[in-house]
Short mmCIF file of C-alpha atoms in Angstrom, two decimals:
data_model
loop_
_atom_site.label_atom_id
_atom_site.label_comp_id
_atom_site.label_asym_id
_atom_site.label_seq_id
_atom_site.Cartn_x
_atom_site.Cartn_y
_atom_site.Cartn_z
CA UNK A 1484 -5.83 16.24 7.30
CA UNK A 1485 -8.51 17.88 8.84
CA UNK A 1486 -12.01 19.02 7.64
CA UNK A 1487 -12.33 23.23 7.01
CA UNK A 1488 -13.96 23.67 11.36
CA UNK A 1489 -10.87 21.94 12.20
CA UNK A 1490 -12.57 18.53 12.94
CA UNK A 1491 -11.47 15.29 12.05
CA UNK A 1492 -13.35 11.91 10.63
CA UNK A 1493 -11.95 8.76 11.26
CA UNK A 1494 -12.75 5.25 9.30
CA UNK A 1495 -12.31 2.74 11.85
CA UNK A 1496 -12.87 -0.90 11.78
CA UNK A 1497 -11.70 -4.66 12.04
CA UNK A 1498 -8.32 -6.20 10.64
CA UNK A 1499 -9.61 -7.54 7.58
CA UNK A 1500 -8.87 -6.48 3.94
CA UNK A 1501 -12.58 -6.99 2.84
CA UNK A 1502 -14.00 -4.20 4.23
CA UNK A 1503 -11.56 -1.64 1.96
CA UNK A 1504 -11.84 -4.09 -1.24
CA UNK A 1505 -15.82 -3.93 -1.09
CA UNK A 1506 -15.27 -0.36 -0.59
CA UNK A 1507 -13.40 0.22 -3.81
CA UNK A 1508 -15.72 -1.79 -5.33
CA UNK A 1509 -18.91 -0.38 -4.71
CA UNK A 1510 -17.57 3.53 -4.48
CA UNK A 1511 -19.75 5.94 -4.03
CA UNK A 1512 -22.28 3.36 -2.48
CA UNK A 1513 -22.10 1.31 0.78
CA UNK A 1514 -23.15 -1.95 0.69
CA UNK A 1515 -24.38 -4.23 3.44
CA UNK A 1516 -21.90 -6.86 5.13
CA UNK A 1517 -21.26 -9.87 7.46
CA UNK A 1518 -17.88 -8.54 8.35
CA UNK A 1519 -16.88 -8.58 11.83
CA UNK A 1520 -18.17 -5.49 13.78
CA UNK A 1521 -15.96 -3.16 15.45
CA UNK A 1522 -16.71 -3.00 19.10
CA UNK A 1523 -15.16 0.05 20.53
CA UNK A 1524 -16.32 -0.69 24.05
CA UNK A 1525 -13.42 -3.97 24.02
CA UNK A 1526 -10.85 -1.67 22.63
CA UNK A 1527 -11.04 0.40 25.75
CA UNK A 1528 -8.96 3.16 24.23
CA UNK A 1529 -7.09 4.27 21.25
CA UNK A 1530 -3.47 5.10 20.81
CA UNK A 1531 -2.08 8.17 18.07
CA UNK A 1532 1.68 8.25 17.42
CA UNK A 1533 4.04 10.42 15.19
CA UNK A 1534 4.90 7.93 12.47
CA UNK A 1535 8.96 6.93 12.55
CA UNK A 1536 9.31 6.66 9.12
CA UNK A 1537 13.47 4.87 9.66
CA UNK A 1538 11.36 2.67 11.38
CA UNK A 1539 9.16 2.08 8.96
CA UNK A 1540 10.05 3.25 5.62
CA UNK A 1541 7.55 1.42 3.54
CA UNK A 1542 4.91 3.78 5.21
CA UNK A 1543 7.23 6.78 4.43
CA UNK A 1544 7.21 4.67 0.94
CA UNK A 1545 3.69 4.76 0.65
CA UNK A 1546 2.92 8.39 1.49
CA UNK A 1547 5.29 9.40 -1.55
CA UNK A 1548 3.46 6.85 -4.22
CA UNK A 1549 -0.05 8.97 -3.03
CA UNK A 1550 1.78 12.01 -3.62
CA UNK A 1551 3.19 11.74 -7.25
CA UNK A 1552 -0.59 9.81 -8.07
CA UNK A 1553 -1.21 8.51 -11.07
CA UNK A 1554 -0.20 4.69 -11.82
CA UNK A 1555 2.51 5.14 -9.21
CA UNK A 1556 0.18 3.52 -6.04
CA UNK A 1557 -0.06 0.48 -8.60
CA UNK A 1558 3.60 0.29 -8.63
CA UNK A 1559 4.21 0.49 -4.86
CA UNK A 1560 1.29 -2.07 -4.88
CA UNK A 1561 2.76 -4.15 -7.42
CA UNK A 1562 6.29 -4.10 -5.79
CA UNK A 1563 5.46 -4.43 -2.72
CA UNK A 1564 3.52 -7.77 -3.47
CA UNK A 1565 6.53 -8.88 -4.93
CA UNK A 1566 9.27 -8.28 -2.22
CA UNK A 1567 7.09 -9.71 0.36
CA UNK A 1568 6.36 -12.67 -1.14
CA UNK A 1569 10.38 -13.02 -1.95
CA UNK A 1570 10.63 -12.56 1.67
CA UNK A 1571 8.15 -15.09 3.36
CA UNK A 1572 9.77 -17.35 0.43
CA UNK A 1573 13.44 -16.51 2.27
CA UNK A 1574 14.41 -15.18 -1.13
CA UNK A 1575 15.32 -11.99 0.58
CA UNK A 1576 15.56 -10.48 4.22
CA UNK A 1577 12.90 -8.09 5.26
CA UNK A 1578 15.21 -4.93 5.79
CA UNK A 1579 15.59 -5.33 1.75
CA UNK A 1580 11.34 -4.67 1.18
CA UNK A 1581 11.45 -1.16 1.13
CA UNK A 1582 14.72 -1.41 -0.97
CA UNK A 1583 12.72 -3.34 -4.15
CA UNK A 1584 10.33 -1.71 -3.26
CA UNK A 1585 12.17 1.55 -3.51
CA UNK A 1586 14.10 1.36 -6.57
CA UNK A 1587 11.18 0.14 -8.90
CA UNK A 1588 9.38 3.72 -8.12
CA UNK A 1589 12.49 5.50 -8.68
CA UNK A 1590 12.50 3.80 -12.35
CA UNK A 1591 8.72 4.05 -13.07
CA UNK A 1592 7.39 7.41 -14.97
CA UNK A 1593 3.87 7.53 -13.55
CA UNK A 1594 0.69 8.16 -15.80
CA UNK A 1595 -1.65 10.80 -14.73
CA UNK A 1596 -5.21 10.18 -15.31
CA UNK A 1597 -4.98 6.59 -16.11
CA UNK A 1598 -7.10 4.38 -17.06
CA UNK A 1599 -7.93 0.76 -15.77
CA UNK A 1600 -5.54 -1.06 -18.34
CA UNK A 1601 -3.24 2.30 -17.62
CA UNK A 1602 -3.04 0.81 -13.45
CA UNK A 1603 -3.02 -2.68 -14.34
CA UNK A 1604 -0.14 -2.48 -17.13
CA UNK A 1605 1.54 -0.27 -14.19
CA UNK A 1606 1.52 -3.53 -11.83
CA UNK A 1607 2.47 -5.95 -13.97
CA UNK A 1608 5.50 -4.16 -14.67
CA UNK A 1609 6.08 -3.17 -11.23
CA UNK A 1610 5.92 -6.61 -10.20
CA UNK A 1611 8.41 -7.57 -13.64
CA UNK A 1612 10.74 -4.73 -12.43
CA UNK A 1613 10.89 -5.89 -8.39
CA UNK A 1614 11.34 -9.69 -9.42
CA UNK A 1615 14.42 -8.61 -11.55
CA UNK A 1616 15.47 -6.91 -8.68
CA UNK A 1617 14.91 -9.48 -6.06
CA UNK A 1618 16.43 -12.09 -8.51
CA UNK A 1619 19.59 -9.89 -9.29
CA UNK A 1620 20.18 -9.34 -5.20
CA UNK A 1621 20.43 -12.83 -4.54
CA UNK A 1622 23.17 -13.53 -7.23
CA UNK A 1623 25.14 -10.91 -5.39
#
C-alpha cells in the first residue's frame, strides 16, 4: 500500500531472520545491532515483480492468513513449520506445503483480539492439525 501523497516506504535489509525477530521484540523501539549492514551500492539495482501466486501459493497463502487476522498468522506459522520440516525430512514432496498448509486454515476458526496464550494455543494446534495431515498423506 501506499502512504495518503501517494509515496511509498520500503524496509529493506539483509537475509537474516534476526533483524524482524528483534523487531517484534522490542516494538515500538529500535534497538542497536551487529547485524550485517545492507549495502545498496553492491546491489546495484532492485527488481519489482507482480507476484504469481500458482507459482507460489504459500505467498498467496500468506496474504489470506493477514487478511482474516486474529490467531490465523499463528496457524499459517504453525503449519507451515510443520510441512517444511516433513519435507526436508522426505516425509512429503514440496508441491504438498501449501496443501497442509492449506487445509489446517480451512479447519481453524480464528480468534480476534487474542491474547499471547490465545496465538500460542493457535500454533500448537496448527502444528497438531498439519502433522495429522502430513502423517495421514503418507499412509495413502
Amino acid at each position: 500500500g501506499s502512504i495518503i501523497d501517494g509515496t511509498i516506504l520500503a524496509q529493506i535489509g539483509e537475509h537474516d531472520m534476526r533483524i524482524p525477530i528483534q523487531y517484534a521484540l522490542f516494538y515500538p523501539n529500535r534497538t542497536i545491532s551487529n547485524f550485517p549492514r545492507l549495502e545498496l551500492t553492491k546491489i546495484g539495482q532492485l527488481t519489482f515483480k507482480k507476484v504469481n501466486f500458482d507459482k507460489f501459493p504459500c505467498i498467496k497463502l500468506a496474504y489470506r492468513a493477514l487478511e482474516l487476522g486474529g490467531t490465523m498468522p499463528a496457524v499459517l506459522n504453525g503449519a507451515n513449520e510443520i510441512a517444511v520440516n516433513a519435507f526436508l525430512n522426505s516425509k512429503i514432496s514440496f508441491s504438498v506445503i501449501p496443501i497442509i498448509i492449506q487445509n489446517t486454515m480451512k479447519e481453524h476458526k480464528p480468534k480476534y483480539n487474542p491474547n499471547i496464550n490465545d496465538i500460542l494455543d493457535a500454533d500448537y494446534w496448527a502444528r497438531e492439525k498439519a502433522l495429522n495431515f502430513c502423517i495421514n498423506l503418507k499412509k495413502q
